[in-house]
Short mmCIF file of C-alpha atoms in Angstrom, two decimals:
data_model
loop_
_atom_site.label_atom_id
_atom_site.label_comp_id
_atom_site.label_asym_id
_atom_site.label_seq_id
_atom_site.Cartn_x
_atom_site.Cartn_y
_atom_site.Cartn_z
CA MET A 1298 126.82 74.42 289.94
CA PRO A 1299 126.34 72.14 286.68
CA ALA A 1300 127.29 73.63 283.50
CA ARG A 1301 124.37 75.72 281.76
CA LYS A 1302 123.95 76.13 277.92
CA ARG A 1303 124.21 79.73 277.18
CA GLY A 1304 122.95 80.68 273.92
CA ASN A 1305 123.07 83.03 271.25
CA THR A 1306 119.29 82.77 270.11
CA LEU A 1307 117.67 86.28 270.11
CA GLU A 1308 113.73 86.22 269.84
CA LYS A 1309 112.26 87.99 266.70
CA TRP A 1310 111.41 91.22 268.83
CA GLU A 1311 114.98 91.78 269.94
CA ILE A 1312 116.06 91.32 266.29
CA ALA A 1313 113.33 94.19 265.16
CA LEU A 1314 114.80 96.22 267.93
CA ILE A 1315 118.38 95.84 267.02
CA LYS A 1316 117.67 96.72 263.52
CA ALA A 1317 115.93 100.06 264.42
CA MET A 1318 118.92 100.47 266.70
CA LEU A 1319 121.50 100.27 263.88
CA GLY A 1320 119.12 102.33 261.69
CA ARG A 1321 118.93 105.27 264.25
CA GLY A 1322 122.69 105.18 264.45
CA GLY A 1323 124.77 106.28 267.63
CA TYR A 1324 124.92 102.09 269.04
CA ASN A 1325 128.00 100.17 268.46
CA ASP A 1326 127.98 96.77 268.77
CA GLN A 1327 129.19 96.94 272.42
CA ASP A 1328 126.29 99.00 273.08
CA ILE A 1329 124.09 97.15 271.60
CA LEU A 1330 125.12 93.80 273.51
CA ALA A 1331 124.60 95.73 276.61
CA TYR A 1332 121.02 96.04 276.40
CA PHE A 1333 120.20 92.32 274.94
CA THR A 1334 122.63 90.35 277.18
CA ARG A 1335 121.24 89.18 280.17
CA PRO A 1336 121.76 86.17 283.35
CA THR A 1337 120.33 83.28 281.40
CA ARG A 1338 121.56 84.41 278.00
CA SER A 1339 124.67 85.94 276.29
CA ILE A 1340 124.88 86.83 272.68
CA ASN A 1341 128.20 88.07 270.70
CA HIS A 1342 129.22 90.31 268.38
CA ALA A 1343 128.53 87.30 265.37
CA ARG A 1344 124.51 88.32 265.99
CA ILE A 1345 124.83 91.80 265.56
CA ALA A 1346 126.87 91.25 262.36
CA GLU A 1347 124.70 88.96 261.02
CA ILE A 1348 121.56 91.78 261.52
CA ARG A 1349 123.73 94.25 259.84
CA THR A 1350 124.85 92.83 256.68
CA GLY A 1351 121.74 91.14 256.19
CA ALA A 1352 123.33 87.82 256.24
CA LYS A 1353 120.41 86.79 258.54
CA PHE A 1354 116.64 87.78 259.64
CA LYS A 1355 116.15 89.63 256.43
CA ALA A 1356 112.16 88.53 256.94
CA ILE A 1357 112.01 90.31 260.33
CA LYS A 1358 110.50 93.70 260.09
CA THR A 1359 112.52 96.56 261.83
CA ALA A 1360 110.80 98.19 264.86
CA SER A 1361 109.06 101.33 264.52
CA ALA A 1362 110.62 104.42 266.04
CA ASP A 1363 107.88 104.58 268.68
CA GLU A 1364 108.31 101.16 269.64
CA LEU A 1365 112.52 101.65 269.95
CA ASP A 1366 112.05 104.61 272.19
CA GLU A 1367 109.25 102.42 274.70
CA PHE A 1368 112.08 100.01 274.51
CA LEU A 1369 114.54 102.14 275.79
CA ILE A 1370 112.51 104.08 278.20
CA ASN A 1371 111.43 101.62 280.05
CA TRP A 1372 115.02 99.29 279.83
CA PRO A 1373 116.39 97.67 282.30
CA GLU A 1374 112.94 95.93 283.19
CA VAL A 1375 114.58 93.37 285.57
CA ASP A 1376 113.14 91.54 288.48
CA THR A 1377 114.64 92.90 291.89
CA GLU A 1378 115.49 89.59 293.25
CA THR A 1379 116.87 87.66 290.56
CA GLY A 1380 118.24 90.01 287.88
CA LEU A 1381 115.96 88.34 285.47
CA SER A 1382 114.28 90.30 282.39
CA LEU A 1383 110.58 90.59 282.88
CA ARG A 1384 110.58 90.43 279.27
CA GLY A 1385 112.96 88.17 277.84
CA ASP A 1386 112.98 85.49 280.95
CA GLU A 1387 109.19 86.22 281.74
CA LEU A 1388 108.46 81.86 281.51
CA LEU A 1389 111.48 81.53 283.88
CA ILE A 1390 109.93 84.32 286.34
CA LYS A 1391 106.12 83.06 286.10
CA ALA A 1392 107.47 79.47 286.81
CA ARG A 1393 109.34 80.44 290.06
CA GLU A 1394 106.36 82.75 290.94
CA ALA A 1395 103.70 80.11 290.52
CA MET A 1396 105.32 77.79 292.56
CA ILE A 1397 105.92 80.50 295.20
CA ALA A 1398 102.11 81.12 295.33
CA ALA A 1399 101.20 77.31 295.33
CA VAL A 1400 103.28 77.01 298.36
CA HIS A 1401 102.16 80.17 300.37
CA THR A 1402 98.32 78.97 299.25
CA PHE A 1403 98.94 75.38 301.03
CA ASN A 1404 100.61 77.23 304.25
CA GLY A 1405 97.84 79.62 304.58
CA ALA A 1406 95.84 80.00 307.42
CA GLY A 1407 92.03 78.97 307.59
CA LEU A 1408 91.96 77.33 303.97
CA THR A 1409 90.31 74.05 303.83
CA PHE A 1410 90.54 72.89 300.02
CA ARG A 1411 94.51 73.43 300.14
CA ALA A 1412 95.68 70.72 298.19
CA GLU A 1413 93.59 71.11 295.34
CA LEU A 1414 94.50 74.92 295.01
CA PHE A 1415 98.17 74.05 295.36
CA ILE A 1416 97.98 71.17 292.30
CA VAL A 1417 96.39 73.35 290.03
CA THR A 1418 99.12 76.57 290.44
CA SER A 1419 101.90 73.78 290.68
CA ILE A 1420 101.36 72.28 287.36
CA ILE A 1421 101.68 75.69 285.81
CA ALA A 1422 104.67 76.56 287.41
CA TRP A 1423 106.54 73.20 285.95
CA THR A 1424 104.94 73.85 282.72
CA TYR A 1425 106.38 77.35 282.54
CA LEU A 1426 109.56 75.93 283.81
CA LEU A 1427 109.71 73.36 281.05
CA HIS A 1428 108.74 75.78 278.62
CA ALA A 1429 111.53 78.31 279.42
CA TRP A 1430 113.92 75.23 279.23
CA PHE A 1431 112.29 74.18 275.71
CA ARG A 1432 112.95 77.82 274.67
CA ARG A 1433 116.26 78.12 275.63
CA GLU A 1434 117.18 74.92 273.78
CA GLY A 1435 115.93 75.59 270.60
CA ILE A 1436 113.05 73.29 271.08
CA ASP A 1437 109.66 74.11 269.50
CA TYR A 1438 107.03 73.57 271.93
CA ARG A 1439 103.91 74.30 269.89
CA TYR A 1440 101.14 71.76 268.41
CA ARG A 1441 101.53 71.27 264.91
CA ASN A 1442 98.69 70.32 262.32
CA ALA A 1443 98.98 67.18 260.02
CA ASP A 1444 100.27 69.59 257.36
CA GLY A 1445 102.86 70.97 259.47
CA THR A 1446 101.42 74.41 260.22
CA ILE A 1447 101.22 75.77 263.57
CA LYS A 1448 97.91 74.56 265.63
CA LYS A 1449 96.30 77.78 266.79
CA THR A 1450 93.55 78.47 269.26
CA LYS A 1451 90.12 79.84 268.74
CA GLN A 1452 91.58 83.21 268.86
CA GLY A 1453 94.56 82.77 267.01
CA ALA A 1454 97.15 82.59 269.56
CA ASP A 1455 99.79 79.22 269.44
CA CYS A 1456 99.06 76.00 270.90
CA TYR A 1457 101.69 75.12 273.58
CA TRP A 1458 102.33 71.71 275.01
CA GLU A 1459 100.44 70.93 278.42
CA LEU A 1460 102.74 69.48 281.10
CA GLY A 1461 102.04 66.30 280.31
CA LYS A 1462 103.22 66.32 276.60
CA CYS A 1463 106.67 67.89 278.15
CA LEU A 1464 107.38 65.30 280.24
CA ARG A 1465 107.01 62.69 277.24
CA HIS A 1466 109.51 64.65 274.99
CA ALA A 1467 112.57 62.62 274.25
CA ARG A 1468 115.17 65.32 275.78
CA CYS A 1469 112.99 66.16 278.96
CA PRO A 1470 115.58 66.96 281.78
CA ILE A 1471 113.64 66.04 284.66
CA PRO A 1472 114.50 62.64 286.18
CA SER A 1473 112.18 59.43 286.13
CA GLY A 1474 111.22 60.11 290.33
CA ALA A 1475 110.39 63.41 289.51
CA VAL A 1476 108.56 62.60 286.69
CA LYS A 1477 106.17 59.69 288.31
CA ASN A 1478 105.72 62.11 291.02
CA LEU A 1479 104.27 64.55 288.35
CA ASP A 1480 102.23 62.10 286.81
CA PHE A 1481 100.24 61.19 289.95
CA VAL A 1482 99.78 65.35 290.55
CA LEU A 1483 98.29 65.41 287.12
CA GLU A 1484 96.13 62.49 287.27
CA LEU A 1485 95.09 63.87 290.53
CA ARG A 1486 93.95 67.18 288.85
CA HIS A 1487 92.10 65.29 286.60
CA GLU A 1488 89.84 63.50 289.35
CA ILE A 1489 89.46 66.73 291.21
CA GLU A 1490 88.80 69.03 288.39
CA HIS A 1491 85.71 66.88 286.93
CA ARG A 1492 84.48 65.84 290.42
CA SER A 1493 84.11 67.71 293.87
CA THR A 1494 86.37 66.16 296.72
CA ASN A 1495 86.12 66.38 300.50
CA ARG A 1496 89.60 67.43 301.86
CA ILE A 1497 92.48 65.12 300.49
CA ASP A 1498 95.66 67.16 302.19
CA ASP A 1499 97.09 64.50 304.18
CA ALA A 1500 96.86 61.65 301.93
CA VAL A 1501 98.63 63.37 299.40
CA SER A 1502 101.15 65.73 301.37
CA ALA A 1503 104.08 63.87 300.76
CA LYS A 1504 103.58 63.98 297.30
CA LEU A 1505 102.86 67.89 297.16
CA GLN A 1506 106.49 68.18 299.33
CA ALA A 1507 108.06 66.27 297.09
CA CYS A 1508 106.53 68.22 294.10
CA CYS A 1509 108.05 71.57 295.57
CA LEU A 1510 111.53 69.95 296.54
CA ASN A 1511 111.77 68.57 292.55
CA PHE A 1512 110.76 71.90 291.24
CA ASN A 1513 113.76 73.80 293.41
CA GLU A 1514 116.34 71.07 292.20
CA ALA A 1515 115.15 71.06 288.57
CA ILE A 1516 115.15 74.99 288.53
CA LYS A 1517 118.75 74.96 290.21
CA SER A 1518 120.29 72.61 288.13
CA LEU A 1519 118.74 73.79 284.89
CA PHE A 1520 119.13 77.38 285.31
CA GLY A 1521 121.43 78.31 288.00
CA SER A 1522 121.55 78.20 291.84
CA GLN A 1523 120.83 81.61 292.36
CA TYR A 1524 116.97 80.81 290.86
CA GLY A 1525 116.43 78.56 294.09
CA LEU A 1526 113.48 79.03 296.20
CA GLU A 1527 115.19 78.66 299.49
CA ARG A 1528 115.18 82.11 300.75
CA ARG A 1529 111.86 82.91 299.66
CA LEU A 1530 110.24 79.62 301.49
CA PRO A 1531 111.92 78.92 304.44
CA ILE A 1532 110.65 75.91 306.66
CA ALA A 1533 107.53 76.38 308.34
CA LEU A 1534 106.20 76.79 311.74
CA GLN A 1535 103.39 75.08 313.36
CA PHE A 1536 101.31 75.78 316.26
CA VAL A 1537 100.74 72.33 317.19
CA THR A 1538 101.97 68.94 317.62
CA PHE A 1539 100.12 65.68 317.41
CA ALA A 1540 100.93 62.21 318.70
CA ALA A 1541 100.23 59.24 316.22
CA ASP A 1542 96.53 58.57 317.81
CA GLN A 1543 95.58 62.01 317.68
CA ARG A 1544 96.69 62.46 313.97
CA ALA A 1545 94.61 59.12 313.26
CA ALA A 1546 91.34 60.11 314.85
CA LEU A 1547 91.58 63.67 313.01
CA LYS A 1548 91.83 61.75 309.33
CA LYS A 1549 88.83 59.69 310.69
CA GLY A 1550 87.11 62.72 310.88
CA THR A 1551 86.77 62.95 307.45
CA SER A 1552 86.71 60.13 304.41
CA LEU A 1553 88.63 60.29 301.82
CA PRO A 1554 86.41 60.49 298.39
CA GLY A 1555 85.99 57.07 296.84
CA HIS A 1556 87.23 58.06 293.62
CA ILE A 1557 90.39 59.44 294.84
CA GLU A 1558 90.80 56.57 297.17
CA THR A 1559 90.37 54.38 294.20
CA PHE A 1560 92.90 56.33 291.89
CA ILE A 1561 95.60 56.54 294.29
CA ASP A 1562 95.76 52.70 294.91
CA ALA A 1563 95.35 51.95 291.00
CA PHE A 1564 98.07 54.23 290.85
CA GLU A 1565 100.69 53.39 293.13
CA HIS A 1566 99.62 49.54 292.28
CA GLY A 1567 101.51 49.86 289.26
CA LEU A 1568 104.84 51.39 290.93
CA SER A 1569 107.65 49.32 291.88
CA GLU A 1570 109.20 49.25 295.44
CA ALA A 1571 112.03 51.07 294.16
CA GLU A 1572 109.59 53.86 292.41
CA TYR A 1573 107.48 53.99 295.65
CA ALA A 1574 110.29 54.45 298.05
CA ASP A 1575 112.01 57.28 295.73
CA PRO A 1576 111.79 60.65 297.97
CA ALA A 1577 111.30 62.07 294.03
CA TYR A 1578 107.75 60.31 294.17
CA ARG A 1579 107.05 61.15 297.78
CA TYR A 1580 108.99 62.99 300.38
CA ARG A 1581 108.66 62.35 304.40
CA VAL A 1582 110.40 63.73 307.06
CA ALA A 1583 110.35 62.42 310.47
CA PHE A 1584 110.61 65.39 313.27
CA VAL A 1585 111.87 63.99 316.52
CA PRO A 1586 112.18 66.21 319.58
CA ILE A 1587 116.11 67.14 320.14
CA ALA A 1588 117.86 67.87 323.85
CA GLY A 1589 120.61 69.77 323.02
CA ASN A 1590 123.79 68.83 324.75
CA ARG A 1591 125.68 71.51 323.70
CA ALA A 1592 125.23 75.52 324.04
CA SER A 1593 125.35 75.87 319.90
CA SER A 1594 122.93 73.33 319.35
CA ALA A 1595 120.36 73.54 321.78
CA ASP A 1596 118.14 76.26 319.72
CA ILE A 1597 118.23 74.30 316.66
CA ALA A 1598 114.63 73.59 315.84
CA VAL A 1599 115.32 70.63 312.91
CA GLU A 1600 118.31 68.70 312.71
CA PHE A 1601 118.64 66.95 309.05
CA VAL A 1602 120.32 63.38 309.86
CA LYS A 1603 121.72 61.77 306.59
CA GLY A 1604 119.60 58.37 306.03
CA ASP A 1605 122.45 56.36 305.90
CA SER A 1606 124.21 57.51 309.06
CA ASP A 1607 123.74 55.07 312.37
CA GLU A 1608 121.65 57.66 313.74
CA GLY A 1609 119.41 57.93 310.53
CA ARG A 1610 119.46 54.11 310.50
CA GLU A 1611 117.89 53.79 313.87
CA ILE A 1612 115.58 56.32 313.24
CA ASN A 1613 114.36 54.43 310.01
CA ARG A 1614 113.96 51.35 311.76
CA VAL A 1615 111.85 52.53 314.46
CA LEU A 1616 109.59 54.36 312.03
CA LEU A 1617 109.34 51.28 309.46
CA LYS A 1618 108.81 49.13 312.72
CA GLU A 1619 106.11 51.25 313.92
CA VAL A 1620 104.06 52.89 311.05
CA ASP A 1621 105.34 51.97 307.96
CA LYS A 1622 104.69 48.72 306.95
CA ARG A 1623 103.62 48.15 303.48
CA ARG A 1624 99.67 48.26 303.27
CA TYR A 1625 97.48 46.90 300.63
CA THR A 1626 93.80 47.42 299.61
CA ALA A 1627 91.50 44.46 299.42
CA LYS A 1628 91.36 45.31 295.74
CA GLN A 1629 95.39 44.88 295.55
CA VAL A 1630 95.16 41.63 297.46
CA TRP A 1631 93.24 39.69 295.81
CA GLU A 1632 94.22 40.99 292.35
CA MET A 1633 97.81 39.72 293.40
CA VAL A 1634 96.65 36.70 294.21
CA GLN A 1635 94.93 36.05 290.92
CA ALA A 1636 98.36 37.20 289.08
CA GLU A 1637 100.24 34.43 290.89
CA GLY A 1638 98.09 31.54 289.33
CA PHE A 1639 94.79 31.85 291.20
CA PRO A 1640 92.33 33.42 288.61
CA LYS A 1641 89.09 32.28 290.68
CA PHE A 1642 90.34 34.07 293.73
CA ASN A 1643 88.09 36.86 293.86
CA GLN A 1644 86.61 39.56 295.81
CA GLN A 1645 84.02 37.46 296.85
CA ALA A 1646 86.29 34.58 297.61
CA HIS A 1647 88.48 37.27 299.64
CA THR A 1648 85.76 38.54 301.71
CA ALA A 1649 84.22 35.24 302.60
CA LEU A 1650 88.20 33.98 304.02
CA TRP A 1651 88.50 36.95 305.96
CA LYS A 1652 85.20 36.89 307.49
CA GLU A 1653 85.47 33.09 308.19
CA LEU A 1654 88.97 33.58 309.85
CA ASP A 1655 87.80 36.77 311.66
CA ALA A 1656 91.12 38.12 310.00
CA LYS A 1657 89.95 41.82 310.92
CA ASN A 1658 90.41 40.89 314.66
CA PRO A 1659 93.90 43.00 315.50
CA ALA A 1660 95.07 40.34 317.73
CA HIS A 1661 96.03 38.47 314.15
CA GLY A 1662 98.18 40.98 313.23
CA TYR A 1663 96.84 40.70 309.30
CA GLY A 1664 95.83 44.29 309.06
CA ARG A 1665 94.38 47.34 310.60
CA ASP A 1666 92.18 50.38 310.33
CA GLY A 1667 92.85 52.49 307.03
CA ASP A 1668 94.05 55.92 307.98
CA TYR A 1669 90.44 57.14 306.75
CA ARG A 1670 86.95 56.22 308.13
CA ASN A 1671 85.45 53.14 306.97
CA THR A 1672 88.74 51.48 305.27
CA TRP A 1673 90.77 48.59 306.05
CA VAL A 1674 94.08 48.12 304.93
CA TRP A 1675 96.16 44.64 304.79
CA TYR A 1676 100.02 43.96 305.70
CA ASP A 1677 102.09 41.03 303.81
CA LYS A 1678 101.36 38.47 306.63
CA TRP A 1679 97.92 38.27 305.11
CA ILE A 1680 98.83 37.72 302.09
CA GLU A 1681 101.54 34.81 303.22
CA ARG A 1682 98.06 33.41 304.36
CA LEU A 1683 96.12 34.07 301.52
CA ARG A 1684 98.73 32.07 299.31
CA ALA A 1685 98.73 29.18 301.71
CA HIS A 1686 94.96 28.66 301.82
CA CYS A 1687 95.22 28.80 297.83
CA GLN A 1688 97.79 26.40 297.73
CA GLU A 1689 95.95 24.18 300.10
CA GLN A 1690 92.63 24.14 298.08
CA GLY A 1691 94.55 23.02 294.94
CA GLU A 1692 92.36 23.77 291.89
CA LYS A 1693 89.40 25.45 293.56
CA TYR A 1694 90.77 28.74 292.59
CA LYS A 1695 92.74 27.55 289.58
#
């Protein structure tokens, strides 16, 4: 497990309680340390000495006798699964519970709009996770006014950074692939927040899977492997299997909303090949029926194969050949050609050409029906044909 920072930072409410304990008497330094040390944060005798002598924290008011009694009566308030303090580690606990709730919601039987519910809840989980990390690192994650004062809500509470702001901080610990994935999820949230959507689960499921795995990796690397979600969220069982043609038929039963399709196309058009293929951006798994040739392996439901093994390379070869040719929308196609030096090759010119060449005839291999009703996607072969056409026409498209 990577080394974690174990800070000595005390919260104001903790300092107030320590002052009350020192004032009441009957507690030595070791006793006090036992009340305020927890798995995610340890403090030492120097902090207690600073409070006792008044070297620091003079401005913090001592807790009342009733507040101290309430603390002692309820101590220890811990999460039974992780040992986290319900009060001191509240952000980390909320982050875990929000992601667990997001996954349970997405896997819930009978739900129709699962992706939308997952997206909103998972964003909350990531926000709490980064707030917990910023707090531990001593980074103030509150908005400030122009005069430097803390920005407040209408109700007088502090304004904390939203997830997008957290991701842009210079010390944000999240890897670039996971940030790209969260950028996608955030922008998709904006689309579904302001407009009604049809079912989008199939279109974005690979990104949502990556979002889950990225979160689990982040919470373990930032806070410790004991906080991972594997034991709470094992692999799901399904009651049905689908062949490729059956799945395509199901997708065509509902249209991807136009504004969602436009957003996805625009977002992914701006990604490099490496960013698009990064499993931290979209995570895909191939399930292959296994006929076990050994008694010990015959009942294994899922076997994970390394991508760089001989078996993994063969699986990738088959998958890439059959289903994963790079696909482009019409807008991506003609914009790509324009960027290569043919600015007059616009949407109208593209439409006229594919009709003239009967390019949507499957026999030509230029493209195929999209995954959703009334959509079409083009292959690299069509782009090569367009390049040749524009070069033949010379100045017509320049």
